[in-house]
C-alpha positions as a Markdown table, in Angstrom:
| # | Residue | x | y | z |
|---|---|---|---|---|
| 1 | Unk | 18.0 | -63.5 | 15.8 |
| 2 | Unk | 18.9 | -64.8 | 19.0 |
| 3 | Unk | 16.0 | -63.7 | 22.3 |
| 4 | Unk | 18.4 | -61.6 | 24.0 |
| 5 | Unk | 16.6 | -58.3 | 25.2 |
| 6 | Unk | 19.8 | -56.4 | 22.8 |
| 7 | Unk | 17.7 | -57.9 | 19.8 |
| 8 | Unk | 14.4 | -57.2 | 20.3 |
| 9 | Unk | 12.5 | -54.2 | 19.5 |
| 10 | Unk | 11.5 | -51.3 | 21.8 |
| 11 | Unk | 8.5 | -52.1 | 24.3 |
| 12 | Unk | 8.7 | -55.9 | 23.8 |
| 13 | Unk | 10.5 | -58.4 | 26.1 |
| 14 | Unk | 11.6 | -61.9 | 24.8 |
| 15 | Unk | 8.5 | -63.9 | 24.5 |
| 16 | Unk | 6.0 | -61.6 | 23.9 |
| 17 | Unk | 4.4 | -60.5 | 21.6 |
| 18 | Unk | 2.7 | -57.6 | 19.9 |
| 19 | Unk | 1.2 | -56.8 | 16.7 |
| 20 | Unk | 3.0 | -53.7 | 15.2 |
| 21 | Unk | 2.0 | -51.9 | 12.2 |
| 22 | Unk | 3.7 | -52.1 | 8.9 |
| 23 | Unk | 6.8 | -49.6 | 8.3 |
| 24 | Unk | 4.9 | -46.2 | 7.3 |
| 25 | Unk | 1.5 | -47.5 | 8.0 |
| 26 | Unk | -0.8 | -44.8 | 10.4 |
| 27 | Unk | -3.4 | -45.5 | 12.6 |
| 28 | Unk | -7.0 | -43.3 | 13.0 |
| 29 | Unk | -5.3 | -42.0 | 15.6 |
| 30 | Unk | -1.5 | -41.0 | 14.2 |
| 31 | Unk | -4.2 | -38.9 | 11.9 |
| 32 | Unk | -1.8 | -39.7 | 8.7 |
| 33 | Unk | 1.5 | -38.7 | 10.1 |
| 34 | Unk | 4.2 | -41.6 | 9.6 |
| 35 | Unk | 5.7 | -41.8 | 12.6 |
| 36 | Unk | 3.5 | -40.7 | 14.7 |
| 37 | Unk | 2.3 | -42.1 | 18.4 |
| 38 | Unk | 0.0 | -44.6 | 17.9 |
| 39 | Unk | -2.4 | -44.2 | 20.6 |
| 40 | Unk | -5.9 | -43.6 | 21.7 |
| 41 | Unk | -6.2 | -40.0 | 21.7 |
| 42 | Unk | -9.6 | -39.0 | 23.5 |
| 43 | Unk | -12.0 | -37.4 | 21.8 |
| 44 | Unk | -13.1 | -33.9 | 22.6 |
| 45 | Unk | -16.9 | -34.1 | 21.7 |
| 46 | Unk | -16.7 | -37.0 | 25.1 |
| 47 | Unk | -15.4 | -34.3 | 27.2 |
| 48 | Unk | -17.6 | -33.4 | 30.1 |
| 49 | Unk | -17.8 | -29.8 | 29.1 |
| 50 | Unk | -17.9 | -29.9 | 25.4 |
| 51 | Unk | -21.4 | -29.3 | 25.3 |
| 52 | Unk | -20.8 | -26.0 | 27.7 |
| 53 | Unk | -18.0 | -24.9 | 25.5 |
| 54 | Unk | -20.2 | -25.0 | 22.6 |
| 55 | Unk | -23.0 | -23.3 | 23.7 |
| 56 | Unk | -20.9 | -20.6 | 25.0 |
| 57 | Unk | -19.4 | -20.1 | 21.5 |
| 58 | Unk | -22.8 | -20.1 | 19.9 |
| 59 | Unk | -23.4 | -17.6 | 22.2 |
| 60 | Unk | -20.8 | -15.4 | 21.2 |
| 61 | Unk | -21.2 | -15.9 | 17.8 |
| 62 | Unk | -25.1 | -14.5 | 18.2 |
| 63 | Unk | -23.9 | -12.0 | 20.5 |
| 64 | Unk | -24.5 | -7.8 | 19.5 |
| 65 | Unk | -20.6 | -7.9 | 18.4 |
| 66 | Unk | -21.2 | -10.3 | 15.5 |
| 67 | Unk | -24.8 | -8.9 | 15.0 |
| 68 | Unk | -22.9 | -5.3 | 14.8 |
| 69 | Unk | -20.4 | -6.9 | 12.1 |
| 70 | Unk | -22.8 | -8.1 | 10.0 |
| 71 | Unk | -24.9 | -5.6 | 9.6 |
| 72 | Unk | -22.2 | -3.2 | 9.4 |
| 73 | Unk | -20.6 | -4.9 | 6.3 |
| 74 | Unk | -24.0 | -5.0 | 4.5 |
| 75 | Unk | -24.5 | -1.4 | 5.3 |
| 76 | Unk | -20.8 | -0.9 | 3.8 |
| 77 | Unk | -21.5 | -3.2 | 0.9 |
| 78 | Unk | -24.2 | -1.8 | 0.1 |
| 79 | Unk | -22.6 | 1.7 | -0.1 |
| 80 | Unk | -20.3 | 0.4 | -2.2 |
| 81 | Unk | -22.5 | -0.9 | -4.7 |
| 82 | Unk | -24.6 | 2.7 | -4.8 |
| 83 | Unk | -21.5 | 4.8 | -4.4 |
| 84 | Unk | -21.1 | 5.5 | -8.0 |
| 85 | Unk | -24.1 | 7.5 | -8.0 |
| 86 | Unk | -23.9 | 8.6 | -4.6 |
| 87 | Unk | -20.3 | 10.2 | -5.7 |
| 88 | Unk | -21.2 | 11.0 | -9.7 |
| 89 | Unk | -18.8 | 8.8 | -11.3 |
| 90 | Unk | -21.1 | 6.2 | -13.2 |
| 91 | Unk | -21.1 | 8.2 | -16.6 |
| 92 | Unk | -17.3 | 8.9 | -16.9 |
| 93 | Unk | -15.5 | 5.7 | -14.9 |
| 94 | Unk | -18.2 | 3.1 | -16.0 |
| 95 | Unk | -15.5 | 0.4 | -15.1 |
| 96 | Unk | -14.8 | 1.9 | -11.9 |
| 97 | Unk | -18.2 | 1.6 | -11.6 |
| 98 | Unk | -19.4 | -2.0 | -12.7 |
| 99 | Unk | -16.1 | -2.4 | -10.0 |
| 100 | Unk | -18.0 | -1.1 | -6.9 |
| 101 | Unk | -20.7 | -2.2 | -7.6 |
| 102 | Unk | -19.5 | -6.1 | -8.2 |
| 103 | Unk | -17.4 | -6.0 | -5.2 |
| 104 | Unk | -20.2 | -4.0 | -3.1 |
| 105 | Unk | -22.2 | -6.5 | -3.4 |
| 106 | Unk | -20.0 | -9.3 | -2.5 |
| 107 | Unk | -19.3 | -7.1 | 0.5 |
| 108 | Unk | -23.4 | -7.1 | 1.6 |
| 109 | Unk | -23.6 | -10.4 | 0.5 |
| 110 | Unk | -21.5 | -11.7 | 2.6 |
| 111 | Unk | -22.7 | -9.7 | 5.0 |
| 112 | Unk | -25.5 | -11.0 | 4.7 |
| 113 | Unk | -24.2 | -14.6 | 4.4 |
| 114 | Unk | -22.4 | -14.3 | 8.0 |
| 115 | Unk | -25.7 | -13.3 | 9.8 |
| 116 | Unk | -27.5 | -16.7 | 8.4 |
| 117 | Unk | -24.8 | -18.7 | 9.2 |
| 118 | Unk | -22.7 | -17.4 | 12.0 |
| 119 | Unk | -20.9 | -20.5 | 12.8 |
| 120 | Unk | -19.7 | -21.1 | 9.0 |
| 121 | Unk | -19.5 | -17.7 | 7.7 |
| 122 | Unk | -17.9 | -15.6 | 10.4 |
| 123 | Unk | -14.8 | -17.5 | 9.7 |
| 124 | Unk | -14.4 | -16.0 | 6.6 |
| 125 | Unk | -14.4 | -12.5 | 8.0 |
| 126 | Unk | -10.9 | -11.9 | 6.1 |
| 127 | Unk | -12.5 | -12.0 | 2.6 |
| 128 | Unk | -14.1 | -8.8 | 4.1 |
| 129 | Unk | -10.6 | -7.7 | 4.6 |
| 130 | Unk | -9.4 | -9.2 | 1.2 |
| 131 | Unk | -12.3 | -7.4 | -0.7 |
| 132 | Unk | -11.6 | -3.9 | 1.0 |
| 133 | Unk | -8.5 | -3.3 | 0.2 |
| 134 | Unk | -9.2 | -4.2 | -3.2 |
| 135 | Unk | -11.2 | -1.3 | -3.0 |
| 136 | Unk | -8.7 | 0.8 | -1.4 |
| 137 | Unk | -6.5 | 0.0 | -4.3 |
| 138 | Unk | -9.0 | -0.4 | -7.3 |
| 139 | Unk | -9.0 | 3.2 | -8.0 |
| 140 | Unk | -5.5 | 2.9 | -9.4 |
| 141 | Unk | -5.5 | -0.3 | -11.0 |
| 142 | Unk | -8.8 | -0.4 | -12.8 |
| 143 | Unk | -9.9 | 3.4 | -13.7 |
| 144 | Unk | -9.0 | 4.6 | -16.9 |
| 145 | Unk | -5.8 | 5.4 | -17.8 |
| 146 | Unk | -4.9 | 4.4 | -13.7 |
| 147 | Unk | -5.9 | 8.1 | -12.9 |
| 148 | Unk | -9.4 | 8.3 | -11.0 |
| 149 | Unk | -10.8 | 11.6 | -9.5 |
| 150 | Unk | -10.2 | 12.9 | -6.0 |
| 151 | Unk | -14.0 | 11.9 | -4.9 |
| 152 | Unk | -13.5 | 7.9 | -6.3 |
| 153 | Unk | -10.2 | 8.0 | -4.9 |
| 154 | Unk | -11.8 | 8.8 | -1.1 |
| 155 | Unk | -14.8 | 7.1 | -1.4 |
| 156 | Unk | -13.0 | 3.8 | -2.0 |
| 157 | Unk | -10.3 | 5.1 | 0.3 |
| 158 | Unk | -13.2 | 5.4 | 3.3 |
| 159 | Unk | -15.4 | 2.5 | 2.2 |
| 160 | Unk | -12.6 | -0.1 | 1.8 |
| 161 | Unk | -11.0 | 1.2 | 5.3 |
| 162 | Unk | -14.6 | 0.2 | 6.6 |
| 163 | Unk | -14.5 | -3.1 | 5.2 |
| 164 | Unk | -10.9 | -4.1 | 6.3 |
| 165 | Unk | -11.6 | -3.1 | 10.0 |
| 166 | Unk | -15.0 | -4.8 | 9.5 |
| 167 | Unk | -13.0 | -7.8 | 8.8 |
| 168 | Unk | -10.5 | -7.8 | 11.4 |
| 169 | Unk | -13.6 | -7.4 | 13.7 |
| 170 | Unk | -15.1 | -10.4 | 12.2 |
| 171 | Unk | -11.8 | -12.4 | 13.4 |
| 172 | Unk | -11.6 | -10.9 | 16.8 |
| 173 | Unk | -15.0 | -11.9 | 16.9 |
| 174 | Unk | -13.9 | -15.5 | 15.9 |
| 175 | Unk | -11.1 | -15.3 | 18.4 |
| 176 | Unk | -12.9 | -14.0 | 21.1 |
| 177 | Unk | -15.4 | -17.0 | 21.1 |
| 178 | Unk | -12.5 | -19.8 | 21.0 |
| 179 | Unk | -11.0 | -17.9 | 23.4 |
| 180 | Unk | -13.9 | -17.9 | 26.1 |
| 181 | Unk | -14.9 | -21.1 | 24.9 |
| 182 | Unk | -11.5 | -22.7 | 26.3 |
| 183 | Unk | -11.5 | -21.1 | 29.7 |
| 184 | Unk | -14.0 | -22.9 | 30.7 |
């Protein structure tokens, strides 16, 4: 290999010389991508405003729209749980009703679970979604003989509605605070 500029690699001139990492070898900072730049990529929690940004997102996080969702989907879970003998079903859809009931209280709890931890939990507003259109659907695919009675079928119908927009909210919610949070 002769030092003509032709031979050497890209970046280097004849003469120098650089230490380059092995073929398919990352760096911290190509974050395990082969191939990728290998550079110092500044980190975010160093930015000026980081500290801002956060707070801001805490703020919406603790604001009356994420209070409002989480008490809203234990009120709904809750509901859920009880509405067998709110409606009258419990004695002749007992697996309709150990089915509200399990999935009414997953609903409360993590209800519940979002107001404690707001930062953690309010991510996982879709499960609220997840788990109320189970209920939507439930009444079909676990009551007897996949035939359930006009007052099941609404009460899920109603409750699970709740629950899905209750879980779209949670996202906005989720959205709405990454998006102010980046403004800044």
């Amino acid at each position: 290999m002769s030092d003509s500029p032709m031979n050497q690699p890209r970046g280097e001139t004849p003469g120098s010389s650089s230490v380059r990492p092995a073929a398919g070898a990352t760096t911290p900072a190509a974050h395990g991508r082969p191939g990728a730049a290998v550079h110092d990529a500044p980190d975010i929690h160093t930015h000026p405003d980081s500290a801002e940004m956060r707070q801001r997102f805490d703020k919406v996080l603790e604001g009356p729209r994420a209070t409002a969702v989480d008490g809203l989907a234990v009120i709904t879970g809750l509901y859920a749980a009880i509405s067998p003998w709110v409606i009258h079903f419990q004695s002749t859809n007992s697996v309709m009703t150990v089915n509200n009931l399990i999935i009414g209280l997953a609903i409360a709890g993590l209800g519940i679970a979002m107001a404690a931890r707001p930062l953690r939990l309010m991510q996982l507003g879709w499960v609220l979604s997840v788990l109320g259109a189970w209920l939507v659907v439930s009444p079909w695919i676990v009551s007897i003989a996949h035939h359930a009675p006009r007052a099941l079928i609404w009460n899920n119908a109603f409750t699970g509605g709740v629950a899905v927009v209750l879980g779209l909210a949670a996202m906005g919610v989720i959205a709405t605070g990454r998006h102010r949070a980046h403004r800044v």
